[in-house]
mmCIF file of C-alpha atoms in Angstrom:
data_model
loop_
_atom_site.group_PDB
_atom_site.id
_atom_site.type_symbol
_atom_site.label_atom_id
_atom_site.label_comp_id
_atom_site.label_asym_id
_atom_site.label_seq_id
_atom_site.Cartn_x
_atom_site.Cartn_y
_atom_site.Cartn_z
ATOM 1 C CA UNK A 6 0.000 0.000 0.000
ATOM 2 C CA UNK A 7 1.286 3.466 -0.912
ATOM 3 C CA UNK A 8 0.239 6.386 1.293
ATOM 4 C CA UNK A 9 1.263 9.543 -0.545
ATOM 5 C CA UNK A 10 1.433 12.737 1.450
ATOM 6 C CA UNK A 11 1.519 11.485 5.050
ATOM 7 C CA UNK A 12 1.842 15.085 6.207
ATOM 8 C CA UNK A 13 0.491 16.567 9.404
ATOM 9 C CA UNK A 14 -2.932 18.139 8.902
ATOM 10 C CA UNK A 15 -3.291 17.125 5.228
ATOM 11 C CA UNK A 16 -5.413 13.998 5.664
ATOM 12 C CA UNK A 17 -8.861 13.990 4.062
ATOM 13 C CA UNK A 18 -11.616 14.800 6.522
ATOM 14 C CA UNK A 19 -14.020 12.002 7.446
ATOM 15 C CA UNK A 20 -16.459 14.350 9.123
ATOM 16 C CA UNK A 21 -19.763 14.693 7.335
ATOM 17 C CA UNK A 22 -20.578 18.128 5.906
ATOM 18 C CA UNK A 23 -22.528 20.154 8.424
ATOM 19 C CA UNK A 24 -25.626 22.093 7.375
ATOM 20 C CA UNK A 25 -25.659 25.861 7.623
ATOM 21 C CA UNK A 26 -28.348 25.688 10.321
ATOM 22 C CA UNK A 27 -27.948 22.688 12.617
ATOM 23 C CA UNK A 28 -30.205 22.460 15.671
ATOM 24 C CA UNK A 29 -27.823 19.994 17.302
ATOM 25 C CA UNK A 30 -25.211 22.743 17.463
ATOM 26 C CA UNK A 31 -27.430 24.568 19.961
ATOM 27 C CA UNK A 32 -27.023 21.731 22.448
ATOM 28 C CA UNK A 33 -23.504 22.874 23.237
ATOM 29 C CA UNK A 34 -20.621 24.797 21.780
ATOM 30 C CA UNK A 35 -17.416 22.807 21.332
ATOM 31 C CA UNK A 36 -14.149 24.497 22.121
ATOM 32 C CA UNK A 37 -11.298 24.706 19.629
ATOM 33 C CA UNK A 38 -9.319 22.080 21.535
ATOM 34 C CA UNK A 39 -12.255 19.655 21.350
ATOM 35 C CA UNK A 40 -12.599 20.250 17.610
ATOM 36 C CA UNK A 41 -8.880 19.551 17.145
ATOM 37 C CA UNK A 42 -9.108 16.332 19.160
ATOM 38 C CA UNK A 43 -12.052 15.107 17.064
ATOM 39 C CA UNK A 44 -10.156 15.935 13.865
ATOM 40 C CA UNK A 45 -7.055 14.148 15.099
ATOM 41 C CA UNK A 46 -9.108 11.073 15.979
ATOM 42 C CA UNK A 47 -10.602 11.069 12.473
ATOM 43 C CA UNK A 48 -7.152 11.262 10.871
ATOM 44 C CA UNK A 49 -5.772 8.491 13.084
ATOM 45 C CA UNK A 50 -8.705 6.244 12.179
ATOM 46 C CA UNK A 51 -8.195 6.925 8.464
ATOM 47 C CA UNK A 52 -4.431 6.309 8.706
ATOM 48 C CA UNK A 53 -4.814 2.998 10.535
ATOM 49 C CA UNK A 54 -7.486 1.886 8.070
ATOM 50 C CA UNK A 55 -5.104 2.511 5.139
ATOM 51 C CA UNK A 56 -2.159 0.790 6.833
ATOM 52 C CA UNK A 57 -4.252 -2.241 7.796
ATOM 53 C CA UNK A 58 -5.041 -2.962 4.150
ATOM 54 C CA UNK A 59 -1.414 -3.838 3.326
ATOM 55 C CA UNK A 60 -0.600 -7.558 3.001
ATOM 56 C CA UNK A 61 3.175 -7.244 2.742
ATOM 57 C CA UNK A 62 4.356 -3.716 3.411
ATOM 58 C CA UNK A 63 3.376 -0.045 3.476
ATOM 59 C CA UNK A 64 5.293 2.779 1.804
ATOM 60 C CA UNK A 65 4.681 6.231 3.275
ATOM 61 C CA UNK A 66 5.813 9.390 1.489
ATOM 62 C CA UNK A 67 5.935 13.008 2.605
ATOM 63 C CA UNK A 68 7.475 16.101 1.054
ATOM 64 C CA UNK A 69 9.784 18.404 2.944
ATOM 65 C CA UNK A 70 8.648 22.017 2.409
ATOM 66 C CA UNK A 71 11.182 24.614 1.420
ATOM 67 C CA UNK A 72 12.987 26.109 4.392
ATOM 68 C CA UNK A 73 12.131 23.352 6.899
ATOM 69 C CA UNK A 74 15.151 21.784 8.557
ATOM 70 C CA UNK A 75 13.547 18.732 10.113
ATOM 71 C CA UNK A 76 11.297 16.100 8.654
ATOM 72 C CA UNK A 77 9.518 15.778 11.995
ATOM 73 C CA UNK A 78 8.189 19.303 11.537
ATOM 74 C CA UNK A 79 5.798 18.152 8.819
ATOM 75 C CA UNK A 80 5.639 14.345 8.847
ATOM 76 C CA UNK A 81 2.549 12.783 10.377
ATOM 77 C CA UNK A 82 2.778 11.829 14.053
ATOM 78 C CA UNK A 83 0.961 8.567 13.278
ATOM 79 C CA UNK A 84 4.121 7.220 11.632
ATOM 80 C CA UNK A 85 6.007 7.653 14.903
ATOM 81 C CA UNK A 86 3.243 5.784 16.731
ATOM 82 C CA UNK A 87 4.077 2.787 14.529
ATOM 83 C CA UNK A 88 7.715 3.014 15.596
ATOM 84 C CA UNK A 89 8.920 3.633 12.023
ATOM 85 C CA UNK A 90 11.756 6.040 11.272
ATOM 86 C CA UNK A 91 11.653 8.323 8.264
ATOM 87 C CA UNK A 92 14.349 7.978 5.600
ATOM 88 C CA UNK A 93 15.147 10.306 2.747
ATOM 89 C CA UNK A 94 14.081 9.237 -0.730
ATOM 90 C CA UNK A 95 16.893 7.810 -2.875
ATOM 91 C CA UNK A 96 18.396 10.401 -5.214
ATOM 92 C CA UNK A 97 20.055 8.022 -7.639
ATOM 93 C CA UNK A 98 20.095 9.287 -11.186
ATOM 94 C CA UNK A 99 19.669 7.152 -14.256
ATOM 95 C CA UNK A 100 22.971 6.223 -15.853
ATOM 96 C CA UNK A 101 22.146 7.864 -19.172
ATOM 97 C CA UNK A 102 19.952 10.970 -19.527
ATOM 98 C CA UNK A 103 17.028 10.645 -21.898
ATOM 99 C CA UNK A 104 16.739 14.296 -22.967
ATOM 100 C CA UNK A 105 18.901 17.356 -23.520
ATOM 101 C CA UNK A 106 17.352 19.102 -20.540
ATOM 102 C CA UNK A 107 17.989 16.139 -18.256
ATOM 103 C CA UNK A 108 21.571 15.851 -19.495
ATOM 104 C CA UNK A 109 22.250 19.532 -18.856
ATOM 105 C CA UNK A 110 20.773 19.308 -15.350
ATOM 106 C CA UNK A 111 22.707 16.130 -14.487
ATOM 107 C CA UNK A 112 26.037 17.471 -15.717
ATOM 108 C CA UNK A 113 25.513 20.798 -13.977
ATOM 109 C CA UNK A 114 24.863 18.888 -10.757
ATOM 110 C CA UNK A 115 28.051 16.878 -11.291
ATOM 111 C CA UNK A 116 29.999 20.054 -11.998
ATOM 112 C CA UNK A 117 28.787 21.669 -8.790
ATOM 113 C CA UNK A 118 29.485 18.644 -6.542
ATOM 114 C CA UNK A 119 32.820 19.378 -4.818
ATOM 115 C CA UNK A 120 33.014 15.813 -3.446
ATOM 116 C CA UNK A 121 33.468 14.252 -6.893
ATOM 117 C CA UNK A 122 36.781 13.598 -8.601
ATOM 118 C CA UNK A 123 38.247 16.263 -10.890
ATOM 119 C CA UNK A 124 38.059 14.122 -14.080
ATOM 120 C CA UNK A 125 34.309 13.614 -13.583
ATOM 121 C CA UNK A 126 33.720 17.325 -13.108
ATOM 122 C CA UNK A 127 35.860 18.227 -16.129
ATOM 123 C CA UNK A 128 33.914 15.718 -18.222
ATOM 124 C CA UNK A 129 30.702 17.403 -17.054
ATOM 125 C CA UNK A 130 32.081 20.759 -18.237
ATOM 126 C CA UNK A 131 32.775 19.298 -21.680
ATOM 127 C CA UNK A 132 29.278 17.821 -21.847
ATOM 128 C CA UNK A 133 27.580 21.061 -20.813
ATOM 129 C CA UNK A 134 29.527 23.080 -23.385
ATOM 130 C CA UNK A 135 28.758 20.510 -26.087
ATOM 131 C CA UNK A 136 25.053 21.101 -25.444
ATOM 132 C CA UNK A 137 25.511 24.813 -26.074
ATOM 133 C CA UNK A 138 24.795 25.820 -22.482
ATOM 134 C CA UNK A 139 25.764 29.356 -21.484
ATOM 135 C CA UNK A 140 27.029 29.377 -17.877
ATOM 136 C CA UNK A 141 26.557 33.128 -17.794
ATOM 137 C CA UNK A 142 22.787 32.583 -17.837
ATOM 138 C CA UNK A 143 22.661 30.140 -14.941
ATOM 139 C CA UNK A 144 20.853 31.017 -11.766
ATOM 140 C CA UNK A 145 22.379 32.191 -8.466
ATOM 141 C CA UNK A 146 25.106 34.278 -10.098
ATOM 142 C CA UNK A 147 23.544 37.718 -10.088
ATOM 143 C CA UNK A 148 22.358 40.207 -7.490
ATOM 144 C CA UNK A 149 18.692 41.024 -7.014
ATOM 145 C CA UNK A 150 17.174 43.094 -9.797
ATOM 146 C CA UNK A 151 16.813 46.758 -8.909
ATOM 147 C CA UNK A 152 13.247 47.792 -8.111
ATOM 148 C CA UNK A 153 13.531 51.102 -9.940
ATOM 149 C CA UNK A 154 11.174 51.641 -12.848
ATOM 150 C CA UNK A 155 12.814 50.680 -16.150
ATOM 151 C CA UNK A 156 13.738 53.614 -18.368
ATOM 152 C CA UNK A 157 11.093 54.429 -20.940
ATOM 153 C CA UNK A 158 12.210 53.473 -24.403
ATOM 154 C CA UNK A 159 11.634 55.629 -27.447
ATOM 155 C CA UNK A 160 7.897 56.016 -28.018
ATOM 156 C CA UNK A 161 6.585 53.910 -30.873
ATOM 157 C CA UNK A 162 2.874 54.474 -31.455
ATOM 158 C CA UNK A 163 0.246 53.323 -33.925
ATOM 159 C CA UNK A 164 -3.311 54.382 -34.602
ATOM 160 C CA UNK A 165 -4.765 51.427 -32.682
ATOM 161 C CA UNK A 166 -2.818 52.366 -29.539
ATOM 162 C CA UNK A 167 -3.639 56.058 -29.841
ATOM 163 C CA UNK A 168 -7.294 55.290 -30.504
ATOM 164 C CA UNK A 169 -7.555 53.296 -27.267
ATOM 165 C CA UNK A 170 -5.780 56.082 -25.398
ATOM 166 C CA UNK A 171 -8.175 58.676 -26.764
ATOM 167 C CA UNK A 172 -11.106 56.488 -25.768
ATOM 168 C CA UNK A 173 -9.922 55.690 -22.217
ATOM 169 C CA UNK A 174 -6.627 55.989 -20.347
ATOM 170 C CA UNK A 175 -7.318 52.889 -18.248
ATOM 171 C CA UNK A 176 -8.076 50.801 -21.335
ATOM 172 C CA UNK A 177 -4.814 51.969 -22.911
ATOM 173 C CA UNK A 178 -2.717 51.152 -19.839
ATOM 174 C CA UNK A 179 -4.273 47.725 -19.237
ATOM 175 C CA UNK A 180 -4.413 46.666 -22.872
ATOM 176 C CA UNK A 181 -1.319 48.217 -24.447
ATOM 177 C CA UNK A 182 1.115 49.057 -21.667
ATOM 178 C CA UNK A 183 0.486 45.943 -19.539
ATOM 179 C CA UNK A 184 -0.488 43.673 -22.454
ATOM 180 C CA UNK A 185 -3.605 42.256 -20.775
ATOM 181 C CA UNK A 186 -5.789 42.389 -23.884
ATOM 182 C CA UNK A 187 -6.122 38.819 -25.220
ATOM 183 C CA UNK A 188 -6.713 40.098 -28.732
ATOM 184 C CA UNK A 189 -9.726 40.205 -31.000
ATOM 185 C CA UNK A 190 -12.270 37.446 -31.425
ATOM 186 C CA UNK A 191 -13.420 35.681 -34.547
ATOM 187 C CA UNK A 192 -14.842 38.908 -36.000
ATOM 188 C CA UNK A 193 -11.369 40.444 -35.974
ATOM 189 C CA UNK A 194 -9.971 37.336 -37.659
ATOM 190 C CA UNK A 195 -12.566 37.617 -40.445
ATOM 191 C CA UNK A 196 -11.568 41.258 -40.912
ATOM 192 C CA UNK A 197 -7.878 40.380 -41.194
ATOM 193 C CA UNK A 198 -8.655 37.622 -43.697
ATOM 194 C CA UNK A 199 -10.702 39.958 -45.911
ATOM 195 C CA UNK A 200 -7.928 42.571 -45.802
ATOM 196 C CA UNK A 201 -5.331 39.959 -46.772
ATOM 197 C CA UNK A 202 -7.440 38.679 -49.658
ATOM 198 C CA UNK A 203 -8.008 42.215 -50.963
ATOM 199 C CA UNK A 204 -4.256 42.804 -50.849
ATOM 200 C CA UNK A 205 -3.645 39.566 -52.775
ATOM 201 C CA UNK A 206 -6.199 40.583 -55.409
ATOM 202 C CA UNK A 207 -4.584 44.014 -55.810
ATOM 203 C CA UNK A 208 -1.098 42.451 -56.041
ATOM 204 C CA UNK A 209 -2.180 39.854 -58.604
ATOM 205 C CA UNK A 210 -1.759 36.821 -56.330
ATOM 206 C CA UNK A 211 -5.498 36.136 -56.648
ATOM 207 C CA UNK A 212 -7.343 36.623 -59.929
ATOM 208 C CA UNK A 213 -9.440 39.816 -59.967
ATOM 209 C CA UNK A 214 -12.793 38.011 -60.146
ATOM 210 C CA UNK A 215 -15.439 37.270 -57.537
ATOM 211 C CA UNK A 216 -15.171 33.543 -58.197
ATOM 212 C CA UNK A 217 -11.428 33.536 -57.509
ATOM 213 C CA UNK A 218 -11.906 35.731 -54.429
ATOM 214 C CA UNK A 219 -14.531 33.339 -53.023
ATOM 215 C CA UNK A 220 -12.392 30.298 -53.813
ATOM 216 C CA UNK A 221 -9.435 31.830 -51.958
ATOM 217 C CA UNK A 222 -11.714 32.674 -49.027
ATOM 218 C CA UNK A 223 -12.943 29.076 -48.782
ATOM 219 C CA UNK A 224 -9.392 27.727 -48.959
ATOM 220 C CA UNK A 225 -8.179 29.926 -46.099
ATOM 221 C CA UNK A 226 -11.271 29.671 -43.912
ATOM 222 C CA UNK A 227 -10.543 28.162 -40.470
ATOM 223 C CA UNK A 228 -13.650 26.789 -38.784
ATOM 224 C CA UNK A 229 -11.931 26.062 -35.403
ATOM 225 C CA UNK A 230 -11.560 29.809 -34.820
ATOM 226 C CA UNK A 231 -15.317 30.125 -34.316
ATOM 227 C CA UNK A 232 -17.398 29.107 -31.293
ATOM 228 C CA UNK A 233 -19.532 26.761 -33.397
ATOM 229 C CA UNK A 234 -20.055 25.469 -36.925
ATOM 230 C CA UNK A 235 -23.231 27.561 -37.218
ATOM 231 C CA UNK A 236 -21.367 30.792 -36.407
ATOM 232 C CA UNK A 237 -18.579 29.863 -38.816
ATOM 233 C CA UNK A 238 -21.015 29.248 -41.657
ATOM 234 C CA UNK A 239 -22.949 32.436 -40.932
ATOM 235 C CA UNK A 240 -19.773 34.528 -41.093
ATOM 236 C CA UNK A 241 -18.502 32.754 -44.208
ATOM 237 C CA UNK A 242 -21.778 33.223 -46.081
ATOM 238 C CA UNK A 243 -21.942 36.862 -44.979
ATOM 239 C CA UNK A 244 -18.482 37.414 -46.452
ATOM 240 C CA UNK A 245 -19.429 35.669 -49.717
ATOM 241 C CA UNK A 246 -22.838 37.332 -50.158
ATOM 242 C CA UNK A 247 -22.106 40.828 -48.816
ATOM 243 C CA UNK A 248 -18.461 41.794 -48.242
ATOM 244 C CA UNK A 249 -16.948 40.450 -51.456
ATOM 245 C CA UNK A 250 -19.679 41.693 -53.876
ATOM 246 C CA UNK A 251 -19.680 45.139 -52.248
ATOM 247 C CA UNK A 252 -15.932 45.483 -52.662
ATOM 248 C CA UNK A 253 -16.070 44.421 -56.309
ATOM 249 C CA UNK A 254 -18.858 46.887 -57.124
ATOM 250 C CA UNK A 255 -16.740 49.853 -56.079
ATOM 251 C CA UNK A 256 -13.094 48.901 -56.458
ATOM 252 C CA UNK A 257 -12.790 46.029 -58.957
ATOM 253 C CA UNK A 258 -12.449 48.289 -62.021
ATOM 254 C CA UNK A 259 -10.086 50.760 -60.321
ATOM 255 C CA UNK A 260 -6.848 49.073 -59.220
ATOM 256 C CA UNK A 261 -5.208 50.682 -56.208
ATOM 257 C CA UNK A 262 -1.947 52.580 -56.476
ATOM 258 C CA UNK A 263 -0.861 51.194 -53.078
ATOM 259 C CA UNK A 264 -2.278 48.479 -50.836
ATOM 260 C CA UNK A 265 -1.350 47.843 -47.197
ATOM 261 C CA UNK A 266 1.197 50.618 -47.587
ATOM 262 C CA UNK A 267 3.492 50.713 -44.548
ATOM 263 C CA UNK A 268 4.621 54.064 -43.175
ATOM 264 C CA UNK A 269 6.807 55.410 -40.391
ATOM 265 C CA UNK A 270 7.532 59.018 -39.489
ATOM 266 C CA UNK A 271 8.937 60.932 -36.532
ATOM 267 C CA UNK A 272 6.736 63.391 -34.713
ATOM 268 C CA UNK A 273 7.633 65.262 -31.506
ATOM 269 C CA UNK A 274 10.086 62.617 -30.351
ATOM 270 C CA UNK A 275 7.802 59.675 -31.122
ATOM 271 C CA UNK A 276 7.658 57.251 -34.035
ATOM 272 C CA UNK A 277 4.238 56.954 -35.655
ATOM 273 C CA UNK A 278 3.819 53.815 -37.738
ATOM 274 C CA UNK A 279 1.114 51.770 -39.392
ATOM 275 C CA UNK A 280 -0.330 50.552 -42.686
ATOM 276 C CA UNK A 281 -2.762 52.237 -45.061
ATOM 277 C CA UNK A 282 -5.332 49.855 -46.552
ATOM 278 C CA UNK A 283 -5.626 51.586 -49.908
ATOM 279 C CA UNK A 284 -4.440 54.645 -51.808
ATOM 280 C CA UNK A 285 -5.878 55.106 -55.260
ATOM 281 C CA UNK A 286 -8.654 56.307 -57.549
ATOM 282 C CA UNK A 287 -12.386 56.056 -56.795
ATOM 283 C CA UNK A 288 -15.474 56.249 -59.039
ATOM 284 C CA UNK A 289 -16.102 59.862 -57.965
ATOM 285 C CA UNK A 290 -12.682 60.847 -59.295
ATOM 286 C CA UNK A 291 -9.440 61.874 -57.648
ATOM 287 C CA UNK A 292 -7.111 60.001 -55.308
ATOM 288 C CA UNK A 293 -8.292 58.873 -51.893
ATOM 289 C CA UNK A 294 -6.944 57.251 -48.774
ATOM 290 C CA UNK A 295 -9.308 54.392 -47.955
ATOM 291 C CA UNK A 296 -9.624 52.302 -44.838
ATOM 292 C CA UNK A 297 -11.751 49.175 -45.144
ATOM 293 C CA UNK A 298 -14.145 48.322 -42.336
ATOM 294 C CA UNK A 299 -15.771 44.905 -41.990
ATOM 295 C CA UNK A 300 -18.162 46.071 -39.280
ATOM 296 C CA UNK A 301 -21.542 47.697 -39.856
ATOM 297 C CA UNK A 302 -21.755 51.437 -40.494
ATOM 298 C CA UNK A 303 -24.657 52.117 -38.128
ATOM 299 C CA UNK A 304 -22.491 53.916 -35.547
ATOM 300 C CA UNK A 305 -19.751 55.092 -37.876
ATOM 301 C CA UNK A 306 -17.519 58.057 -37.101
ATOM 302 C CA UNK A 307 -17.425 61.105 -39.330
ATOM 303 C CA UNK A 308 -14.451 60.820 -41.722
ATOM 304 C CA UNK A 309 -13.362 64.410 -41.062
ATOM 305 C CA UNK A 310 -12.997 63.560 -37.350
ATOM 306 C CA UNK A 311 -11.407 60.128 -37.797
ATOM 307 C CA UNK A 312 -8.050 59.944 -36.018
ATOM 308 C CA UNK A 313 -7.103 57.003 -38.219
ATOM 309 C CA UNK A 314 -7.621 58.856 -41.499
ATOM 310 C CA UNK A 315 -5.913 61.925 -40.057
ATOM 311 C CA UNK A 316 -2.778 59.949 -39.175
ATOM 312 C CA UNK A 317 -2.796 58.347 -42.632
ATOM 313 C CA UNK A 318 -3.082 61.759 -44.278
ATOM 314 C CA UNK A 319 -0.183 63.105 -42.215
ATOM 315 C CA UNK A 320 1.853 60.013 -43.131
ATOM 316 C CA UNK A 321 1.414 60.605 -46.862
ATOM 317 C CA UNK A 322 2.575 64.197 -46.409
ATOM 318 C CA UNK A 323 5.418 63.425 -43.974
ATOM 319 C CA UNK A 324 7.005 60.285 -45.482
ATOM 320 C CA UNK A 325 9.307 60.786 -48.461
ATOM 321 C CA UNK A 326 8.632 57.284 -49.771
ATOM 322 C CA UNK A 327 4.911 58.138 -50.001
ATOM 323 C CA UNK A 328 5.532 61.272 -52.071
ATOM 324 C CA UNK A 329 4.328 59.574 -55.310
ATOM 325 C CA UNK A 330 0.832 59.390 -53.786
ATOM 326 C CA UNK A 331 0.477 63.142 -53.315
ATOM 327 C CA UNK A 332 -1.751 65.033 -53.487
ATOM 328 C CA UNK A 333 -4.604 63.229 -51.739
ATOM 329 C CA UNK A 334 -7.987 64.702 -52.609
ATOM 330 C CA UNK A 335 -10.121 62.942 -50.000
ATOM 331 C CA UNK A 336 -10.176 60.365 -47.218
ATOM 332 C CA UNK A 337 -12.841 57.721 -46.758
ATOM 333 C CA UNK A 338 -14.013 54.900 -44.515
ATOM 334 C CA UNK A 339 -15.377 52.057 -46.652
ATOM 335 C CA UNK A 340 -17.837 49.999 -44.624
ATOM 336 C CA UNK A 341 -18.053 46.833 -46.704
ATOM 337 C CA UNK A 342 -21.159 45.405 -44.947
ATOM 338 C CA UNK A 343 -23.011 48.725 -45.128
ATOM 339 C CA UNK A 344 -25.766 49.221 -42.587
ATOM 340 C CA UNK A 345 -27.591 46.353 -40.926
ATOM 341 C CA UNK A 346 -30.560 45.182 -42.961
ATOM 342 C CA UNK A 347 -29.503 46.949 -46.167
ATOM 343 C CA UNK A 348 -26.050 45.414 -46.681
ATOM 344 C CA UNK A 349 -24.940 47.876 -49.340
ATOM 345 C CA UNK A 350 -21.443 49.344 -49.196
ATOM 346 C CA UNK A 351 -21.306 52.702 -47.429
ATOM 347 C CA UNK A 352 -18.262 54.837 -48.351
ATOM 348 C CA UNK A 353 -18.089 57.722 -45.893
ATOM 349 C CA UNK A 354 -15.742 60.309 -47.362
ATOM 350 C CA UNK A 355 -14.495 63.814 -46.660
ATOM 351 C CA UNK A 356 -13.007 66.107 -49.276
ATOM 352 C CA UNK A 357 -9.652 67.403 -48.055
ATOM 353 C CA UNK A 358 -9.004 69.637 -51.062
ATOM 354 C CA UNK A 359 -9.382 73.267 -50.051
ATOM 355 C CA UNK A 360 -8.889 72.602 -46.346
ATOM 356 C CA UNK A 361 -5.503 70.896 -46.337
ATOM 357 C CA UNK A 362 -3.721 73.237 -43.943
ATOM 358 C CA UNK A 363 -6.573 73.416 -41.443
ATOM 359 C CA UNK A 364 -6.993 69.634 -41.567
ATOM 360 C CA UNK A 365 -3.273 69.000 -41.023
ATOM 361 C CA UNK A 366 -3.111 71.551 -38.203
ATOM 362 C CA UNK A 367 -6.102 69.984 -36.467
ATOM 363 C CA UNK A 368 -4.662 66.474 -36.707
ATOM 364 C CA UNK A 369 -1.194 67.582 -35.596
ATOM 365 C CA UNK A 370 -2.653 69.250 -32.520
ATOM 366 C CA UNK A 371 -4.671 66.136 -31.733
ATOM 367 C CA UNK A 372 -1.653 63.880 -32.210
ATOM 368 C CA UNK A 373 0.517 66.134 -30.036
ATOM 369 C CA UNK A 374 -2.007 65.937 -27.212
ATOM 370 C CA UNK A 375 -2.079 62.138 -27.332
ATOM 371 C CA UNK A 376 1.717 61.863 -27.316
ATOM 372 C CA UNK A 377 1.849 64.163 -24.291
ATOM 373 C CA UNK A 378 -0.802 61.988 -22.595
ATOM 374 C CA UNK A 379 1.375 58.907 -23.082
ATOM 375 C CA UNK A 380 4.333 60.692 -21.496
ATOM 376 C CA UNK A 381 2.184 61.949 -18.616
ATOM 377 C CA UNK A 382 0.895 58.449 -17.875
ATOM 378 C CA UNK A 383 4.439 57.144 -17.845
ATOM 379 C CA UNK A 384 5.613 60.016 -15.644
ATOM 380 C CA UNK A 385 2.795 59.882 -13.083
ATOM 381 C CA UNK A 386 2.115 56.138 -13.166
ATOM 382 C CA UNK A 387 -1.619 56.707 -12.686
ATOM 383 C CA UNK A 388 -4.593 56.268 -14.985
ATOM 384 C CA UNK A 389 -8.319 56.768 -14.594
ATOM 385 C CA UNK A 390 -11.294 55.488 -16.601
ATOM 386 C CA UNK A 391 -12.968 57.972 -18.893
ATOM 387 C CA UNK A 392 -16.593 58.905 -18.205
ATOM 388 C CA UNK A 393 -17.213 59.375 -21.941
ATOM 389 C CA UNK A 394 -15.538 56.173 -23.153
ATOM 390 C CA UNK A 395 -17.183 53.704 -25.501
ATOM 391 C CA UNK A 396 -17.181 50.633 -23.276
ATOM 392 C CA UNK A 397 -19.260 48.135 -25.259
ATOM 393 C CA UNK A 398 -16.266 46.187 -26.592
ATOM 394 C CA UNK A 399 -13.938 46.857 -23.655
ATOM 395 C CA UNK A 400 -12.544 43.700 -22.044
ATOM 396 C CA UNK A 401 -11.590 45.371 -18.761
ATOM 397 C CA UNK A 402 -14.965 46.160 -17.215
ATOM 398 C CA UNK A 403 -14.216 43.806 -14.313
ATOM 399 C CA UNK A 404 -11.174 45.987 -13.531
ATOM 400 C CA UNK A 405 -12.869 49.344 -14.059
ATOM 401 C CA UNK A 406 -14.310 51.409 -11.214
ATOM 402 C CA UNK A 407 -17.121 52.605 -13.486
ATOM 403 C CA UNK A 408 -18.711 49.168 -13.183
ATOM 404 C CA UNK A 409 -19.855 47.352 -10.018
ATOM 405 C CA UNK A 410 -17.760 44.286 -10.818
ATOM 406 C CA UNK A 411 -14.676 46.487 -11.022
ATOM 407 C CA UNK A 412 -15.132 48.089 -7.615
ATOM 408 C CA UNK A 413 -13.332 47.351 -4.383
ATOM 409 C CA UNK A 414 -13.869 43.824 -3.045
ATOM 410 C CA UNK A 415 -13.858 45.146 0.520
ATOM 411 C CA UNK A 416 -14.782 48.852 0.318
ATOM 412 C CA UNK A 417 -12.990 51.003 2.857
ATOM 413 C CA UNK A 418 -14.976 53.866 4.312
ATOM 414 C CA UNK A 419 -13.502 57.296 3.712
ATOM 415 C CA UNK A 420 -12.238 58.661 7.046
ATOM 416 C CA UNK A 421 -13.858 61.896 8.199
ATOM 417 C CA UNK A 422 -12.782 64.343 10.819
ATOM 418 C CA UNK A 423 -14.351 64.454 14.272
ATOM 419 C CA UNK A 424 -15.660 67.927 13.522
ATOM 420 C CA UNK A 425 -17.441 66.732 10.374
ATOM 421 C CA UNK A 426 -18.887 63.753 12.250
ATOM 422 C CA UNK A 427 -20.202 66.027 15.003
ATOM 423 C CA UNK A 428 -21.818 68.329 12.464
ATOM 424 C CA UNK A 429 -23.425 65.376 10.690
ATOM 425 C CA UNK A 430 -24.812 63.945 13.963
ATOM 426 C CA UNK A 431 -25.624 66.879 16.275
#
């Protein structure tokens, strides 16, 4: 019989679960010492029952917690009652390691054992080096890491980060600075897939026909990313019947000048980077910066106030490698699904021509304020939720004081002065 974990106080309880309201408890209140004696009697009865089942022998095991000098400090007292002495578990290693990790650990142990012969320890050194181990990375060779805050690296910002910051400081800190956002769900994956397929069509990797687009979509579709087969099919059919036809109606006959165009420019000590979905002609004429949206347009932002389009417009004017795409006449948000129930593409555009300087000045001022907010958050180390934030898709409501589930677990009353208390209770 093997009794694993013969440790003091860790035996399973044999006492029946007591109801919340037990009339028998009114007959008398047991002291703590009586409760401990009853528990000890239960454990002794369980231990003897387990030991009595053995026909030949019993093997008892117990772990020695870190920092405890003596086995008697944790081993069950019932073992002593049997007159059995505890012995340490054998530490014999297998003659030949079965993995690289085991070999490295075994040879490091040999190397660190001062009681072994020098040839054995030198052989261990050769083995460790042959495995490519770096002794400089081993534990117990460095002092404790300083608790000072790490120096802030050069700011590198994108629209997505700045958009979350503009929406809510707390969301920005939790999601971007601390990296607690698990990422988008299946809707975000569908959006990325559609963007990739559009890029492949524009670059000639996929034939510029609806049939080829749909075939490529079906080939790359990944059902396991969705919560169920029904949801997967609904999203796939929506893409085939709505998103793809809407894109072809507007953009199929007008190839883009640039697709997924990367940019990077310096602004007030920060690097602003990202990718522009499309730069090119549109049926209305002129050259536009377009950002594709795979969500419905029911609650769409006004293009003239879109931070995303503003950053893209600044990028085209700031980056030398984007000079061939100047001038830009307009910016637009292309909602491929349209509005719910209608499902016709909704291109929301704003004509920049005639208001270039005012538009650039407005966006530069907005961008400057956001960069300063990032530096302030880093400097002060404090963030607060915004009372005007759009919280529907926020994943941090359980950590936000605006919501009951994000409040204090044990609220602490605000202390008041004796004078205020006397005035409140005359």
